[in-house]
Short mmCIF file of C-alpha atoms in Angstrom, two decimals:
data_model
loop_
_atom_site.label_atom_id
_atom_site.label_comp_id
_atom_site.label_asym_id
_atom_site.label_seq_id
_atom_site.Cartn_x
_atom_site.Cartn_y
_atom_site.Cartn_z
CA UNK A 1 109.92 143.56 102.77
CA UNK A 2 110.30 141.11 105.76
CA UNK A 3 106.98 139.49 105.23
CA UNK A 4 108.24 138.86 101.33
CA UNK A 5 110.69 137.52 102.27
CA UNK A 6 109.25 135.25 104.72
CA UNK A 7 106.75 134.10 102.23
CA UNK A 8 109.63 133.08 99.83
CA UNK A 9 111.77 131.00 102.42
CA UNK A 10 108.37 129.07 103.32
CA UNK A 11 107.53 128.15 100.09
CA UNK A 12 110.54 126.44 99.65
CA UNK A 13 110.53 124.55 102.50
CA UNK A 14 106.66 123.64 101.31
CA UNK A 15 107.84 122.64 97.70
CA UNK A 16 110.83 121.01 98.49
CA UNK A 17 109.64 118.22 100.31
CA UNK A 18 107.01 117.19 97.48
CA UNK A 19 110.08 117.16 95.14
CA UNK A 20 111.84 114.87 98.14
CA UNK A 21 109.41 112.22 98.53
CA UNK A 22 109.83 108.56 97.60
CA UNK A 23 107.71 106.89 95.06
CA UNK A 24 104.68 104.97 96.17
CA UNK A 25 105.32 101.54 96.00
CA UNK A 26 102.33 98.99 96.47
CA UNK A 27 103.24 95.30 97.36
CA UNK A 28 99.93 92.87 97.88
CA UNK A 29 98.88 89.72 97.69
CA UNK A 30 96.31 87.56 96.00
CA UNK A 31 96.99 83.69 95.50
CA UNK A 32 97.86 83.03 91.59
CA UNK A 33 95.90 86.47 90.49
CA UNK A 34 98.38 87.21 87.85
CA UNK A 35 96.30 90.54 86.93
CA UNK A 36 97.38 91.83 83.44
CA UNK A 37 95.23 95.37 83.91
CA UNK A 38 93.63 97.70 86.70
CA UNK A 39 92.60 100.96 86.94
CA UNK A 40 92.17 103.94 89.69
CA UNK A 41 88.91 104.40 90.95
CA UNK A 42 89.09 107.64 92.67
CA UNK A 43 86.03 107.45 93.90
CA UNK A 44 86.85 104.27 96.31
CA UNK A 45 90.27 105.69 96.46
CA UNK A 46 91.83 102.47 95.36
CA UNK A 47 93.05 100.21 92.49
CA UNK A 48 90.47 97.58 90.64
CA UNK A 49 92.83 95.04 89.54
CA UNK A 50 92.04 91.80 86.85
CA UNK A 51 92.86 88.39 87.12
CA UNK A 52 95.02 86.21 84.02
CA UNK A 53 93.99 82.86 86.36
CA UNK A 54 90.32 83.79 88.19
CA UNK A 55 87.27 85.09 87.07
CA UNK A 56 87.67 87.64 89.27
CA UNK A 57 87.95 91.68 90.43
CA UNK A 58 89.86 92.73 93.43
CA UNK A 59 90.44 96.10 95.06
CA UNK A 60 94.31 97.13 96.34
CA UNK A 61 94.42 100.03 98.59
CA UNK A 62 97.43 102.52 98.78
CA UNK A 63 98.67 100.62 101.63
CA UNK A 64 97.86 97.25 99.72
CA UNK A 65 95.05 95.76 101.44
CA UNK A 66 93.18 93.45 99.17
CA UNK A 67 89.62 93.01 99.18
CA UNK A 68 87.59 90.73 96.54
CA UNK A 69 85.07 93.14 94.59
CA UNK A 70 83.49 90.55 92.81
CA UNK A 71 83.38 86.73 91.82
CA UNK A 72 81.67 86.23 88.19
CA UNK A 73 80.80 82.35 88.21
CA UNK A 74 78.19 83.26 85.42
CA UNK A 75 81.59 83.49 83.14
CA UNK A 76 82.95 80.91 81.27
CA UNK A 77 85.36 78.53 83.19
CA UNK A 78 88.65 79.26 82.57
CA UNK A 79 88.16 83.23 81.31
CA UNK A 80 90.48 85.91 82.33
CA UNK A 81 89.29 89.75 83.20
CA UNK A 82 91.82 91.49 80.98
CA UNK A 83 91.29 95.69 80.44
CA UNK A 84 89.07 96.86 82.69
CA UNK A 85 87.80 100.58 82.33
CA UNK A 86 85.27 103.03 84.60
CA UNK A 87 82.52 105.04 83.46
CA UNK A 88 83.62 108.51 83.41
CA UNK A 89 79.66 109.28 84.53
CA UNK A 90 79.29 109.93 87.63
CA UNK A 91 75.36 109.76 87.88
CA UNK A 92 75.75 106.32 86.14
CA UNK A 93 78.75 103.98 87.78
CA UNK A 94 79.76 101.63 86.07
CA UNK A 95 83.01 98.86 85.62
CA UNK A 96 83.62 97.44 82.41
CA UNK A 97 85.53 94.53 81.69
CA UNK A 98 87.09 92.44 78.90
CA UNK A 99 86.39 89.00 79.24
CA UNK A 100 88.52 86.11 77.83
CA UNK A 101 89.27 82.74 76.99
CA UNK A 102 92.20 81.04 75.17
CA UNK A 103 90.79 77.88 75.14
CA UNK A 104 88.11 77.25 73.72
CA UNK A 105 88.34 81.08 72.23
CA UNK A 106 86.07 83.07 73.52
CA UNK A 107 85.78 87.00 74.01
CA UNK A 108 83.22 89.57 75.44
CA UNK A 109 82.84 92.59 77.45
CA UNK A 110 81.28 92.41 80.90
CA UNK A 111 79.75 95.55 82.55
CA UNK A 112 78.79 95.98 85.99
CA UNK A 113 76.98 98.07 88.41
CA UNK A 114 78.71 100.04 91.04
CA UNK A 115 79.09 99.73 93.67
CA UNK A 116 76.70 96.57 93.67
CA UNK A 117 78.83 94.95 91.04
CA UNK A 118 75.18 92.96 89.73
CA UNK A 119 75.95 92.10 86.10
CA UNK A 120 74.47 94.61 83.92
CA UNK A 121 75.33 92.46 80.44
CA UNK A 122 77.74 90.64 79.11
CA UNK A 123 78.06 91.59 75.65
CA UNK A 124 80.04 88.30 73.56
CA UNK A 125 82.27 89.20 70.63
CA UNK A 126 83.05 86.39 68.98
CA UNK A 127 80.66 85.85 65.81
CA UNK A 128 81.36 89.55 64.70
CA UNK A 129 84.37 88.46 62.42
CA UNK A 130 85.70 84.84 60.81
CA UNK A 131 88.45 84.27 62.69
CA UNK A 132 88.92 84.16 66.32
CA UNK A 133 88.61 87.14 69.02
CA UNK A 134 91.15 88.03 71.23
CA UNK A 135 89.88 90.96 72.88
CA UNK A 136 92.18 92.87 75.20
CA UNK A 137 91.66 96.51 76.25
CA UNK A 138 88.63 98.73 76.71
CA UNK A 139 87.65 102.31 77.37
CA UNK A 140 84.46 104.51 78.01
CA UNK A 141 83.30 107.91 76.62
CA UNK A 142 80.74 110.45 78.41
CA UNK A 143 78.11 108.98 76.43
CA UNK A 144 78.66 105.03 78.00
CA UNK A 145 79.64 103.50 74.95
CA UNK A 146 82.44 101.05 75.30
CA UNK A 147 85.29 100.41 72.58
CA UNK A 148 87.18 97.94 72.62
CA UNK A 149 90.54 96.30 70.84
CA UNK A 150 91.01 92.64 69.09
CA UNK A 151 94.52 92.24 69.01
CA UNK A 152 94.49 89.31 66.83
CA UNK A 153 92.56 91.32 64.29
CA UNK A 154 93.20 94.76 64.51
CA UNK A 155 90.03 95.66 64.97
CA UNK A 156 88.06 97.99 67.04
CA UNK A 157 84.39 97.40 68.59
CA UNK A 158 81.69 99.87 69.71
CA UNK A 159 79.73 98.87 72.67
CA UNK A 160 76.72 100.45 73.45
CA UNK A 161 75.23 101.57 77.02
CA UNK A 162 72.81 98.55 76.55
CA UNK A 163 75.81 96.22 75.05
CA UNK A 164 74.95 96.38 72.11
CA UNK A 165 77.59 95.52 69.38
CA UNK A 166 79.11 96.47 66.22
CA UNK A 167 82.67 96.93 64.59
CA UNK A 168 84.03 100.47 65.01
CA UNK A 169 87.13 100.23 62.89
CA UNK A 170 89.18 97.65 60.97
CA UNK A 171 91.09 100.84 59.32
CA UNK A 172 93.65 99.17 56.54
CA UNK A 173 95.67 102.12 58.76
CA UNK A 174 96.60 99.19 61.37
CA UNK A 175 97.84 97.00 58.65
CA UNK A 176 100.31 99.13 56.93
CA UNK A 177 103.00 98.82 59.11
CA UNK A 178 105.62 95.57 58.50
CA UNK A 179 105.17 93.19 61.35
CA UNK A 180 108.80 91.37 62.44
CA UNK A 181 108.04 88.14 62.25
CA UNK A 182 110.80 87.04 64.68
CA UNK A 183 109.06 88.90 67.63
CA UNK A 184 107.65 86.50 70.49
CA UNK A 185 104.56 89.34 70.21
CA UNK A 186 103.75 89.47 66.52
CA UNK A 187 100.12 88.02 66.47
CA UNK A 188 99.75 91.43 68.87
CA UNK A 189 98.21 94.34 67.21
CA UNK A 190 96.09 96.51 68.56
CA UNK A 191 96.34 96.95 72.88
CA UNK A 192 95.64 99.61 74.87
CA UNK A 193 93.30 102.04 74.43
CA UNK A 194 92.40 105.46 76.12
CA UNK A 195 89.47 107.75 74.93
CA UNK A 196 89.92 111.38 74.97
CA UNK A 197 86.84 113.94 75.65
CA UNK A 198 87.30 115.18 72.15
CA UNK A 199 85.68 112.45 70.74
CA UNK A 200 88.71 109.81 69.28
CA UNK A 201 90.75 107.64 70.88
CA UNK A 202 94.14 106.53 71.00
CA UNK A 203 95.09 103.30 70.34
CA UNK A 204 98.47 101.37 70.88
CA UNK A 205 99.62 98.82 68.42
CA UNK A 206 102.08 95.65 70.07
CA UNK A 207 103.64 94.16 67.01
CA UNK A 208 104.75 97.51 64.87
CA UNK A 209 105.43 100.37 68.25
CA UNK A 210 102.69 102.56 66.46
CA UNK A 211 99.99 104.97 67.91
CA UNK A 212 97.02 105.68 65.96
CA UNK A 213 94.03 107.98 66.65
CA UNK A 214 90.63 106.53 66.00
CA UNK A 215 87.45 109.12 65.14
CA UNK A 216 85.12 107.63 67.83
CA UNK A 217 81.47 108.17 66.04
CA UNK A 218 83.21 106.55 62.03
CA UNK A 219 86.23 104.87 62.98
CA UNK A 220 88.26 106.85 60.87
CA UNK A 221 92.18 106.05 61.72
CA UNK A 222 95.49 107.83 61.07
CA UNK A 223 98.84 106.74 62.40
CA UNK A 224 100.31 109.26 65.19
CA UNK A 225 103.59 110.31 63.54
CA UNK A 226 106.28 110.39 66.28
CA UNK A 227 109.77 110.61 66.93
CA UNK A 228 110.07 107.36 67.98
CA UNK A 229 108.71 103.91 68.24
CA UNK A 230 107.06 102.24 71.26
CA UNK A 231 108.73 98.95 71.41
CA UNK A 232 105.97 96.30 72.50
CA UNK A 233 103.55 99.29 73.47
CA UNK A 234 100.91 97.29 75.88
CA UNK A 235 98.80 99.55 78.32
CA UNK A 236 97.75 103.32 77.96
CA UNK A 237 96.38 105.93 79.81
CA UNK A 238 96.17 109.46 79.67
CA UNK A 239 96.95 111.92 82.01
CA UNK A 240 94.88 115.02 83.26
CA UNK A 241 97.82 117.71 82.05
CA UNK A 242 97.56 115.77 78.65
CA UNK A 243 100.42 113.77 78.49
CA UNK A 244 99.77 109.86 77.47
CA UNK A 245 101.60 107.16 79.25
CA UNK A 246 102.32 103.96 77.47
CA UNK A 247 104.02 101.00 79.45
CA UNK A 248 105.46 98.30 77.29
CA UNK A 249 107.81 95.40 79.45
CA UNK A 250 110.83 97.45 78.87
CA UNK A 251 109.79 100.95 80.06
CA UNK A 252 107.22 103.30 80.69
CA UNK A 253 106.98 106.07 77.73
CA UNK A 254 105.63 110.06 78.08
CA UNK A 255 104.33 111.59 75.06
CA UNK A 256 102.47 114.55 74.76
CA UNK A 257 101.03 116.39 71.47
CA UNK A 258 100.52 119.94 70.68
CA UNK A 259 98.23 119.37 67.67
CA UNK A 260 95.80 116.81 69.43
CA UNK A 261 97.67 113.89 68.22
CA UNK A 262 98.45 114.50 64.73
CA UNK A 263 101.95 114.22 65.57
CA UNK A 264 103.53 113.51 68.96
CA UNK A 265 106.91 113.56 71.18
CA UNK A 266 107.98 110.78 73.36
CA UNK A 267 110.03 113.45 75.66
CA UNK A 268 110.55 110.55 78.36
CA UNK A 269 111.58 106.69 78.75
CA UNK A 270 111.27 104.93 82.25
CA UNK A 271 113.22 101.84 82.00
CA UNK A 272 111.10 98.87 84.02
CA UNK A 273 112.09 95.62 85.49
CA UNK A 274 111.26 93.73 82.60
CA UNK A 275 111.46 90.05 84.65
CA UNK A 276 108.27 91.39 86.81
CA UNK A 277 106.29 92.24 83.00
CA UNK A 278 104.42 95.84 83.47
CA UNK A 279 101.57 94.90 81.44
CA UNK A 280 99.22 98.14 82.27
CA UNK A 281 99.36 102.13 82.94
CA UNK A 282 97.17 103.70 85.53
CA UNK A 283 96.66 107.76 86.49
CA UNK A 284 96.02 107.62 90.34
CA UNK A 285 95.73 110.22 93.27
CA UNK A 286 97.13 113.76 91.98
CA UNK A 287 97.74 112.46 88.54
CA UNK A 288 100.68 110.22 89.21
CA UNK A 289 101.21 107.25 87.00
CA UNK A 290 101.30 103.98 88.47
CA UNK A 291 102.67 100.36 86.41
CA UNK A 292 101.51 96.67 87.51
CA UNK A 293 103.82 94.52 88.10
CA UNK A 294 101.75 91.25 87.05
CA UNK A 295 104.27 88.54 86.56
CA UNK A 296 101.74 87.70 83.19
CA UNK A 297 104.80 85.92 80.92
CA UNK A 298 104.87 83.39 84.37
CA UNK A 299 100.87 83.60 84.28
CA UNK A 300 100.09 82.09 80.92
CA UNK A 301 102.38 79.12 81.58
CA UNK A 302 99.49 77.64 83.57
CA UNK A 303 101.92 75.75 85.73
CA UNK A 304 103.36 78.26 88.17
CA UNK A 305 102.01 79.91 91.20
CA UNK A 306 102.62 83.23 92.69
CA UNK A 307 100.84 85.06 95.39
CA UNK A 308 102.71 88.46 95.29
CA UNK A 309 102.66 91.33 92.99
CA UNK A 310 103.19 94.91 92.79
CA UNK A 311 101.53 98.34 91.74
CA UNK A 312 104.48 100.72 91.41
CA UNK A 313 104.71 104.56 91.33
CA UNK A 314 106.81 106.04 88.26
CA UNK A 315 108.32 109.75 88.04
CA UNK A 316 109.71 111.29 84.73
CA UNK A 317 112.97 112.19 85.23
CA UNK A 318 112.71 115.32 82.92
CA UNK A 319 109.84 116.56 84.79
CA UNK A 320 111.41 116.15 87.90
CA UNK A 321 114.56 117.93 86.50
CA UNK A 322 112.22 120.52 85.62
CA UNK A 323 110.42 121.01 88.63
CA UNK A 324 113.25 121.07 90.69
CA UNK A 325 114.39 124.57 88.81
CA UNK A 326 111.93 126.06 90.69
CA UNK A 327 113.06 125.15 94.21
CA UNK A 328 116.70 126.88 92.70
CA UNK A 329 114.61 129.93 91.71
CA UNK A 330 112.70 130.37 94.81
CA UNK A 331 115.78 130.62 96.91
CA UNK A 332 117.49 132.87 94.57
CA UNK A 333 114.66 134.99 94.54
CA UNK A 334 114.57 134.50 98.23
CA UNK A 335 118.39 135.57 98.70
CA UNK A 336 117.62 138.60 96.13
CA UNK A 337 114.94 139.96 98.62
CA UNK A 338 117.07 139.35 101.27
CA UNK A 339 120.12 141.13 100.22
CA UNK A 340 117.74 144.13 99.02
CA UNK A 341 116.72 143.98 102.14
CA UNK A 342 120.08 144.35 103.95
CA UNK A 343 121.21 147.15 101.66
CA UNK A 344 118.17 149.07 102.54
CA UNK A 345 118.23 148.46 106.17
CA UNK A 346 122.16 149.47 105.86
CA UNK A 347 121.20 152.83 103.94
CA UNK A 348 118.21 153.52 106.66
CA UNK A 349 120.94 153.03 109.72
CA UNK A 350 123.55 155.10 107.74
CA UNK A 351 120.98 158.06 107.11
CA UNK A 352 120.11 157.68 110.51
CA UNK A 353 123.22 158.21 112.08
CA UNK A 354 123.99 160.94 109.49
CA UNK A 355 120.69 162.88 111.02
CA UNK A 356 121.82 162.30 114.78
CA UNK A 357 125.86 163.41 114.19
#
């Protein structure tokens, strides 16, 4: 009964100082880098984070050393490395990167070799539709292929291990929401998008606060019904328990599904610090979700400069609620044992002294 209860008391003190810990906060610094996306490459055990200003790729370690990944000069003057996505294959590493320009328009998806980072392709866009491109967010299956969004079309391409191109979806699905015309945002439809291993993907949509699901092979889309919108829904990512993570500028949202995405809950809102602009979502170490603080509404003016930004741990409150129970419920079952314990030592000593008298 001792050892039980020994077992109980240190699992508390084990658990309880997980629950304790402060949030991992990542402050670094890269001269006018103004990244609007990264992601976790867990192999590296760091952060590959984009550039709005350079035609650039930079790695940020957990304690926020920067060190430049790669320099494209073979890019367009003036382009920006927006999403940026890894190859989930690990016998075939590869980045993947949207890459854009405003000015004149100009959109493609780069892929690279890792961890060489040689230029595999670089797979152009523009050409595939009559208006202009503006290609923001990409995401890999197990098979290679590539999809990515067009925000000023709501359309989805397919890019092919050899970067090849064609157009996935332009589901009438992404235009049958009302679009406020008032909002600063309202030329941007579809964002972020995450693939999941059961072949669709998820797909964010700026302007309306909708989610859709995508069928990955025909580019068959249906609108996520939820509970709630996601107010300027930017960045996604999806973590390993299931539960998607949308950041907008306002807050960080956690929705989870128990009919794979037919319908879904938002259960949590993390409010952000909406003058620092979270533009992007990333899973990290252990599954914890991480927001970029890019300073991007700054970075398109062209005329500022900023050499500090931030990657930035965020905890759901009603998960953390909910794990805490168990700390409670470990010490009241360790108390239970304990007082069990007592009464039986206190019924041994009484029997005992009943045998000697």
């Amino acid at each position: 009964m001792f050892k039980q209860i020994l077992v109980i008391v240190l699992l508390v003190f084990i658990v309880a100082p997980t629950q304790c810990r402060k949030r991992h906060v990542i402050n670094f610094r890269s001269p006018n880098l103004y990244p609007e996306s990264f992601t976790w490459d867990p192999k590296s055990d760091h952060f590959v984070v984009g550039s709005l200003r350079h035609r650039q790729l930079i790695s940020v370690s957990d304690a926020g050393v920067v060190s430049t990944l790669l320099s494209d000069d073979s890019l367009p003057s003036n382009s920006s490395f927006l999403g940026i996505s890894l190859d989930p294959r690990r016998h075939r590493p590869r980045l993947l990167a949207v890459v854009r320009r405003l000015s004149p328009p100009f959109s493609a998806l780069a892929s690279y070799d890792l961890p060489t980072f040689r230029q595999l392709f670089l797979a152009p866009l523009d050409g595939l539709l009559p208006s202009p491109i503006a290609a923001n967010d990409v995401a890999v299956d197990y098979s290679g292929n590539a999809y990515v969004t067009d925000s000023a079309n709501d359309v989805i391409f397919k890019v092919s291990e050899q970067g090849q191109v064609k157009i996935l979806s332009r589901s009438q699905v992404f235009k049958s929401e009302a679009v406020d015309q008032t909002l600063s945002y309202k030329d941007c439809g579809l964002n972020g998008v995450v693939y999941n291993p059961k072949g669709y993907l998820l797909v964010t949509q700026s302007n309306t606060g909708k989610l859709f699901k995508v069928d990955a092979d025909d580019g068959t889309a249906r609108q996520v019904i939820l509970n709630k919108d996601l107010t300027a829904a930017d960045g996604i990512a999806a973590r390993k328990d299931g539960v998607v993570l949308v950041v907008s500028k306002h807050k960080l949202y956690y929705i989870k599904s128990d009919d794979s995405w037919s319908q879904g809950s938002v259960f949590d809102e993390t409010a952000l610090e909406e003058e620092r602009h979270a533009s992007a979502v990333a899973v990290g170490a252990d599954d914890r979700a991480y927001v970029l603080y890019g300073h991007i509404d700054e970075g398109m003016m062209g005329n500022s400069e900023r050499d500090e930004f931030c990657i930035v741990e965020v905890d759901s409150e009603v998960e953390s609620k909910g794990e805490n129970v168990w700390i409670f419920v470990l010490i009241g079952l360790g108390l239970a044992y304990f007082f069990f314990w007592r009464m039986q030592m206190r019924r041994l000593v009484q029997n005992m002294n009943k045998k000697t008298a």
